């Protein structure tokens, strides 16, 4: 449900600094209502980091994806006025 997706999204938000301190470089995350999962893109994701996210958020509620540093999305606001 949308409520459960938002709960996962919120949990990521409140855990952001803890995850960053553990070396998990989350580049992007967003709810995917069609898949009923939170999509989480992590720079140079390792299996240990995947396990941490799975334990924190639940394997059935997230989809964790590996991306390279060059694939990190550029925030829209950084391109304004160019």
Backbone as CSV, one residue per row, in Angstrom:
resi,resn,N_x,N_y,N_z,CA_x,CA_y,CA_z,C_x,C_y,C_z
1,UNK,0.836,-1.189,0.000,0.000,0.000,0.000,0.877,1.248,0.000
2,UNK,0.278,2.356,-0.359,1.010,3.616,-0.372,1.527,3.959,1.022
3,UNK,0.739,3.693,2.024,1.138,3.981,3.412,2.388,3.199,3.796
4,UNK,2.453,1.935,3.411,3.638,1.135,3.747,4.865,1.619,2.973
5,UNK,4.664,2.065,1.718,5.778,2.627,0.951,6.300,3.902,1.609
6,UNK,5.406,4.751,2.045,5.827,5.983,2.704,6.536,5.698,4.027
7,UNK,6.137,4.643,4.708,6.809,4.266,5.958,8.258,3.859,5.688
8,UNK,8.484,3.109,4.621,9.842,2.723,4.245,10.637,3.968,3.851
9,UNK,10.033,4.835,3.071,10.674,6.066,2.637,11.094,6.906,3.855
10,UNK,10.207,7.033,4.806,10.489,7.795,6.023,11.616,7.137,6.825
11,UNK,11.602,5.822,6.924,12.651,5.114,7.652,14.023,5.381,7.020
12,UNK,14.066,5.430,5.711,15.318,5.771,5.018,15.759,7.191,5.368
13,UNK,14.821,8.097,5.373,15.146,9.487,5.693,15.735,9.619,7.097
14,UNK,15.129,8.971,8.076,15.613,9.104,9.456,16.891,8.294,9.697
15,UNK,17.176,7.328,8.840,18.379,6.500,8.983,19.529,6.985,8.099
16,UNK,19.299,8.046,7.351,20.255,8.528,6.352,21.676,8.671,6.909
17,UNK,21.840,9.401,7.999,23.179,9.665,8.540,23.824,8.405,9.097
18,UNK,23.040,7.558,9.717,23.565,6.281,10.221,24.068,5.416,9.064
19,UNK,23.293,5.336,7.998,23.692,4.538,6.836,24.937,5.134,6.178
20,UNK,24.981,6.451,6.064,26.149,7.128,5.489,27.388,6.827,6.333
21,UNK,27.241,6.847,7.648,28.353,6.561,8.550,28.841,5.115,8.402
22,UNK,27.968,4.241,7.950,28.328,2.833,7.734,28.855,2.596,6.322
23,UNK,29.057,3.674,5.564,29.641,3.565,4.242,28.664,3.310,3.121
24,UNK,27.374,3.456,3.401,26.358,3.233,2.371,26.039,4.574,1.724
25,UNK,26.470,4.723,0.472,26.321,5.974,-0.263,25.060,5.914,-1.129
26,UNK,23.938,6.290,-0.535,22.664,6.270,-1.245,22.595,7.487,-2.152
27,UNK,22.510,7.237,-3.443,22.471,8.312,-4.430,21.051,8.779,-4.696
28,UNK,20.088,7.870,-4.560,18.703,8.207,-4.881,17.800,7.145,-4.266
29,UNK,16.622,7.560,-3.854,15.613,6.593,-3.419,14.241,7.197,-3.630
30,UNK,13.312,6.333,-4.020,11.955,6.793,-4.276,11.001,5.605,-4.249
31,UNK,9.752,5.862,-3.870,8.761,4.798,-3.873,8.331,4.451,-5.298
32,UNK,8.116,3.180,-5.544,7.593,2.706,-6.832,6.262,2.019,-6.555
33,UNK,5.154,2.746,-6.702,3.845,2.169,-6.385,3.504,0.940,-7.219
34,UNK,3.941,0.904,-8.473,3.622,-0.241,-9.332,4.270,-1.519,-8.808
35,UNK,5.497,-1.409,-8.312,6.204,-2.580,-7.789,5.957,-2.769,-6.297
36,UNK,5.354,-1.766,-5.659,5.109,-1.766,-4.218,6.420,-1.930,-3.437
37,UNK,7.440,-1.201,-3.897,8.763,-1.243,-3.260,9.390,0.144,-3.291
38,UNK,10.304,0.361,-2.377,11.146,1.555,-2.409,12.375,1.201,-3.237
39,UNK,12.653,1.985,-4.255,13.822,1.764,-5.102,14.976,2.570,-4.493
40,UNK,16.068,1.889,-4.189,17.223,2.526,-3.556,18.438,2.295,-4.437
41,UNK,19.058,3.388,-4.888,20.253,3.301,-5.720,21.463,3.653,-4.863
42,UNK,22.422,2.720,-4.803,23.588,2.878,-3.939,24.855,2.839,-4.785
43,UNK,25.732,3.811,-4.553,26.995,3.877,-5.279,27.910,2.747,-4.793
44,UNK,28.387,1.950,-5.763,29.321,0.842,-5.493,28.821,-0.078,-4.375
45,UNK,27.581,-0.462,-4.475,26.915,-1.329,-3.500,27.650,-2.645,-3.299
46,UNK,27.781,-3.057,-2.037,28.369,-4.359,-1.709,27.280,-5.270,-1.145
47,UNK,27.579,-6.549,-1.079,26.601,-7.491,-0.514,26.373,-7.215,0.968
48,UNK,27.396,-6.766,1.677,27.235,-6.436,3.098,26.297,-5.243,3.271
49,UNK,26.409,-4.250,2.397,25.517,-3.092,2.463,24.082,-3.483,2.121
50,UNK,23.943,-4.365,1.152,22.599,-4.857,0.812,21.974,-5.540,2.019
51,UNK,22.749,-6.342,2.731,22.250,-7.037,3.918,21.810,-6.043,4.992
52,UNK,22.570,-4.969,5.176,22.196,-3.945,6.161,20.851,-3.325,5.789
53,UNK,20.701,-2.949,4.537,19.437,-2.347,4.082,18.282,-3.335,4.174
54,UNK,18.528,-4.585,3.799,17.491,-5.613,3.897,17.034,-5.795,5.342
55,UNK,17.987,-5.832,6.266,17.649,-6.021,7.683,16.907,-4.823,8.252
56,UNK,17.293,-3.635,7.822,16.659,-2.420,8.331,15.251,-2.229,7.777
57,UNK,15.077,-2.494,6.476,13.837,-2.120,5.805,12.964,-3.283,5.353
58,UNK,13.540,-4.481,5.267,12.774,-5.649,4.842,12.963,-5.949,3.369
59,UNK,13.370,-7.145,3.060,13.663,-7.525,1.675,12.442,-7.438,0.766
60,UNK,11.275,-7.613,1.326,10.059,-7.581,0.510,9.547,-6.164,0.272
61,UNK,10.209,-5.157,0.871,9.739,-3.781,0.756,10.676,-2.878,-0.033
62,UNK,11.863,-3.409,-0.414,12.837,-2.574,-1.118,13.429,-3.300,-2.324
63,UNK,13.948,-2.499,-3.243,14.734,-3.004,-4.361,16.011,-2.173,-4.366
64,UNK,17.137,-2.813,-4.058,18.409,-2.112,-3.952,19.177,-2.318,-5.250
65,UNK,19.671,-1.209,-5.815,20.350,-1.262,-7.106,21.738,-0.650,-7.003
66,UNK,22.719,-1.302,-7.644,24.088,-0.814,-7.713,24.183,0.220,-8.818
67,UNK,24.860,1.339,-8.546,25.200,2.297,-9.596,26.641,2.743,-9.377
68,UNK,27.266,3.212,-10.442,28.623,3.744,-10.339,28.551,5.223,-9.968
69,UNK,29.662,5.775,-9.549,29.702,7.191,-9.178,29.318,8.081,-10.358
70,UNK,29.643,7.658,-11.567,29.312,8.471,-12.745,27.818,8.444,-13.073
71,UNK,27.066,7.535,-12.464,25.631,7.432,-12.722,24.784,8.178,-11.701
72,UNK,25.422,8.814,-10.721,24.674,9.523,-9.690,23.891,10.656,-10.343
73,UNK,22.589,10.729,-10.096,21.777,11.788,-10.701,22.217,13.170,-10.217
74,UNK,22.186,14.135,-11.112,22.497,15.518,-10.766,21.184,16.183,-10.358
75,UNK,21.121,16.771,-9.160,19.879,17.450,-8.760,19.507,18.537,-9.751
76,UNK,18.256,18.622,-10.071,17.763,19.575,-11.060,18.176,21.003,-10.729
77,UNK,18.123,21.388,-9.475,18.422,22.761,-9.081,19.846,23.163,-9.437
78,UNK,20.770,22.197,-9.560,22.152,22.551,-9.880,22.307,22.959,-11.337
79,UNK,21.332,22.676,-12.166,21.419,23.036,-13.584,20.599,24.282,-13.907
80,UNK,19.893,24.835,-12.942,19.070,26.020,-13.195,19.957,27.219,-13.496
81,UNK,19.517,28.045,-14.408,20.208,29.287,-14.723,21.435,29.102,-15.604
82,UNK,21.603,27.936,-16.179,22.751,27.694,-17.058,22.371,27.940,-18.491
